[in-house]
Every structure is written in structure tokens, then in C-alpha cells.
Coordinates of N, CA, C and O in Angstrom, one line a residue:
M1 N 0.8 -1.2 0.0 CA 0.0 0.0 0.0 C 0.9 1.3 0.0 O 1.8 1.3 0.7
N2 N 0.5 2.2 -0.8 CA 1.3 3.5 -0.9 C 0.9 4.4 0.3 O -0.3 4.7 0.5
D3 N 1.9 4.8 1.0 CA 1.5 5.7 2.1 C 1.7 7.1 1.9 O 1.7 7.9 2.8
K4 N 2.1 7.5 0.7 CA 2.1 8.9 0.3 C 0.7 9.5 0.1 O -0.1 8.9 -0.4
K5 N 0.6 10.8 0.5 CA -0.6 11.5 0.4 C -0.9 11.8 -1.0 O 0.0 12.3 -1.7
I6 N -2.2 11.6 -1.4 CA -2.7 12.0 -2.8 C -3.6 13.3 -2.5 O -4.5 13.2 -1.6
I7 N -3.5 14.3 -3.2 CA -4.4 15.5 -3.0 C -5.1 15.8 -4.4 O -4.5 15.9 -5.5
L8 N -6.4 16.0 -4.2 CA -7.1 16.4 -5.4 C -7.7 17.8 -4.9 O -8.5 17.9 -3.9
K9 N -7.4 18.8 -5.6 CA -7.8 20.2 -5.2 C -8.8 20.7 -6.3 O -8.5 20.8 -7.5
V10 N -10.0 21.1 -5.9 CA -11.0 21.6 -6.8 C -10.7 23.1 -6.9 O -11.0 23.9 -5.9
N11 N -10.1 23.5 -8.0 CA -9.9 25.0 -8.2 C -11.2 25.7 -8.5 O -12.0 25.3 -9.3
D12 N -11.3 26.9 -7.9 CA -12.4 27.8 -8.2 C -12.4 28.1 -9.7 O -11.4 28.5 -10.4
N13 N -13.6 27.9 -10.4 CA -13.8 28.2 -11.8 C -12.8 27.6 -12.7 O -12.5 28.1 -13.8
G14 N -12.2 26.4 -12.3 CA -11.3 25.7 -13.2 C -11.2 24.2 -12.8 O -12.2 23.6 -12.6
S15 N -10.0 23.7 -13.0 CA -9.8 22.3 -13.0 C -9.8 21.6 -11.6 O -9.9 22.3 -10.6
I16 N -9.6 20.3 -11.7 CA -9.3 19.5 -10.4 C -7.8 19.2 -10.5 O -7.4 18.5 -11.5
R17 N -6.9 19.8 -9.6 CA -5.6 19.5 -9.6 C -5.3 18.3 -8.8 O -5.7 18.1 -7.7
V18 N -4.5 17.3 -9.4 CA -4.2 16.0 -8.8 C -2.7 16.0 -8.6 O -1.9 16.2 -9.5
T19 N -2.4 15.8 -7.3 CA -1.0 15.7 -6.8 C -0.7 14.4 -6.1 O -1.4 14.1 -5.2
G20 N 0.3 13.6 -6.6 CA 0.7 12.4 -5.9 C 0.8 11.3 -6.8 O 0.6 11.5 -8.1
D21 N 1.2 10.2 -6.4 CA 1.3 9.0 -7.1 C 0.1 8.2 -7.4 O -0.4 7.4 -6.5
V22 N -0.7 8.6 -8.5 CA -2.0 8.0 -8.8 C -1.9 7.4 -10.2 O -1.1 7.9 -11.1
E23 N -2.7 6.5 -10.6 CA -2.9 6.0 -11.9 C -4.2 6.4 -12.4 O -5.2 6.3 -11.7
L24 N -4.4 7.1 -13.5 CA -5.6 7.4 -14.2 C -5.9 6.5 -15.3 O -5.1 6.4 -16.2
V25 N -7.0 5.9 -15.3 CA -7.4 4.8 -16.2 C -8.8 5.2 -16.8 O -9.6 5.9 -16.3
D26 N -9.0 4.8 -18.1 CA -10.4 5.0 -18.7 C -11.2 3.9 -18.3 O -10.9 3.0 -17.5
S27 N -12.5 3.9 -18.9 CA -13.5 3.0 -18.5 C -13.2 1.6 -18.9 O -13.7 0.7 -18.4
E28 N -12.2 1.4 -19.8 CA -11.7 0.1 -20.2 C -10.5 -0.4 -19.5 O -10.0 -1.5 -19.8
G29 N -10.0 0.4 -18.5 CA -8.9 0.1 -17.8 C -7.5 0.5 -18.4 O -6.4 0.1 -17.9
N30 N -7.6 1.2 -19.5 CA -6.4 1.7 -20.3 C -5.8 2.9 -19.5 O -6.6 3.8 -19.0
L31 N -4.5 2.9 -19.3 CA -3.8 3.9 -18.5 C -3.5 5.1 -19.2 O -3.0 5.1 -20.4
F32 N -3.9 6.3 -18.7 CA -3.4 7.6 -19.3 C -2.1 7.9 -18.8 O -1.7 7.6 -17.6
E33 N -1.2 8.4 -19.7 CA 0.1 8.9 -19.2 C 0.0 10.2 -18.4 O -0.6 11.2 -18.9
T34 N 0.5 10.1 -17.2 CA 0.4 11.3 -16.3 C 1.7 11.6 -15.7 O 2.7 10.7 -15.7
K35 N 1.9 12.8 -15.1 CA 3.1 13.1 -14.3 C 2.6 13.1 -12.8 O 1.4 12.8 -12.5
S36 N 3.5 13.5 -11.9 CA 3.1 13.5 -10.5 C 2.1 14.6 -10.1 O 1.4 14.5 -9.1
T37 N 2.0 15.6 -10.9 CA 1.0 16.6 -10.8 C 0.3 16.9 -12.2 O 1.0 17.0 -13.2
F38 N -1.1 16.9 -12.2 CA -1.8 17.1 -13.4 C -3.2 17.7 -13.1 O -3.6 17.6 -12.0
S39 N -3.8 18.3 -14.1 CA -5.1 18.8 -13.9 C -6.2 18.1 -14.8 O -6.0 17.9 -16.0
L40 N -7.4 17.8 -14.1 CA -8.5 17.3 -14.8 C -9.5 18.3 -15.2 O -9.8 19.1 -14.3
C41 N -10.1 18.2 -16.3 CA -11.2 19.2 -16.8 C -12.4 19.0 -16.0 O -12.8 17.9 -15.7
R42 N -13.1 20.1 -15.6 CA -14.4 20.1 -14.9 C -15.4 20.8 -15.8 O -16.6 20.5 -15.7
C43 N -14.9 21.6 -16.8 CA -16.0 22.4 -17.5 C -16.5 21.6 -18.7 O -17.6 21.9 -19.3
G44 N -15.8 20.6 -19.1 CA -16.3 19.8 -20.3 C -15.9 20.2 -21.6 O -16.2 19.6 -22.6
A45 N -15.3 21.3 -21.7 CA -14.9 22.0 -23.0 C -13.4 21.7 -23.5 O -13.1 22.1 -24.5
S46 N -12.6 21.1 -22.6 CA -11.2 20.8 -23.0 C -11.1 20.0 -24.2 O -11.9 19.0 -24.4
K47 N -10.1 20.3 -25.1 CA -9.8 19.5 -26.3 C -8.9 18.4 -26.0 O -8.6 17.6 -26.8
K48 N -8.4 18.3 -24.7 CA -7.5 17.3 -24.2 C -8.1 16.5 -23.2 O -7.4 16.0 -22.3
Q49 N -9.4 16.2 -23.2 CA -10.1 15.4 -22.3 C -9.4 14.1 -21.9 O -8.8 13.5 -22.9
P50 N -9.2 13.7 -20.8 CA -9.9 14.2 -19.5 C -9.0 15.3 -18.9 O -9.4 15.8 -17.8
F51 N -8.0 15.7 -19.6 CA -7.1 16.8 -18.9 C -7.6 18.1 -19.2 O -8.2 18.4 -20.2
C52 N -7.2 19.1 -18.4 CA -7.5 20.5 -18.6 C -6.6 21.2 -19.6 O -5.4 20.9 -19.5
D53 N -7.1 22.0 -20.5 CA -6.3 22.7 -21.4 C -6.5 24.2 -21.2 O -6.0 25.0 -22.1
G54 N -7.2 24.7 -20.2 CA -7.3 26.1 -19.8 C -8.6 26.7 -20.5 O -8.9 27.9 -20.4
T55 N -9.4 25.8 -21.3 CA -10.6 26.4 -22.0 C -11.6 27.0 -21.0 O -12.2 27.9 -21.5
H56 N -11.6 26.6 -19.8 CA -12.6 27.1 -18.8 C -12.4 28.6 -18.7 O -13.5 29.3 -18.5
K57 N -11.3 29.1 -19.0 CA -11.1 30.6 -18.8 C -11.8 31.4 -20.0 O -12.4 32.4 -19.8
S58 N -11.8 30.8 -21.2 CA -12.3 31.4 -22.3 C -13.8 31.3 -22.4 O -14.5 32.0 -23.2
I59 N -14.4 30.3 -21.8 CA -15.8 30.1 -21.8 C -16.5 30.6 -20.5 O -17.7 30.4 -20.2
D60 N -15.7 31.2 -19.6 CA -16.1 31.8 -18.4 C -16.9 30.8 -17.5 O -18.0 31.0 -16.9
F61 N -16.3 29.6 -17.4 CA -16.7 28.6 -16.5 C -16.8 29.1 -15.1 O -15.8 29.6 -14.6
K62 N -17.9 28.8 -14.4 CA -18.1 29.3 -13.0 C -18.5 28.1 -12.1 O -19.5 27.5 -12.3
S63 N -17.7 27.9 -11.1 CA -18.1 26.8 -10.1 C -17.0 26.9 -9.0 O -15.8 26.9 -9.3
A64 N -17.5 27.1 -7.8 CA -16.6 27.2 -6.7 C -17.3 26.5 -5.5 O -17.6 27.1 -4.5
P65 N -17.2 25.2 -5.5 CA -17.8 24.4 -4.4 C -17.0 24.4 -3.1 O -15.7 24.5 -3.3
R66 N -17.6 24.3 -2.0 CA -16.9 24.3 -0.7 C -17.2 23.0 0.0 O -18.4 22.6 0.1
A67 N -16.3 22.5 0.8 CA -16.5 21.3 1.6 C -17.3 21.9 2.8 O -17.1 23.0 3.3
E68 N -18.1 21.0 3.4 CA -18.9 21.3 4.4 C -18.4 20.6 5.7 O -17.8 19.6 5.6

């Protein structure tokens, strides 16, 4: 078991930032190539799905959820 902390940060009006040693797989189990830190799209408009390409800025994506 990996004892290093994995952090997923939901950025205001932007991506989900993933930091740590994780594997990202598609629905068929195929592995995406990632680095130790990467960003996942939340707006749905990225041309590099599932990764963020910054498109959220040009479409004025708004979302700022908070943990309770």
C-alpha cells in the first residue's frame, strides 16, 4: 500500500488539480500517461479530455464548491 498522500484540489472556476502517485485509467482500464501533478477538466470543454487545457477561462466557467 502506498503511504504517500494524494491530493485532489477543486480549483475555483477551473480544473481539479491532482498531486501524488496515482494511476488514471479510462473505463476500459487503459492507463493515461500522467506526471506526479496534473489537472483534470471540470468544464467539459477541454480539447485534451480528460485533462484541462485552460478552455474554462475562455468560456467563463463558474463553479466554486466548498467542503462542509
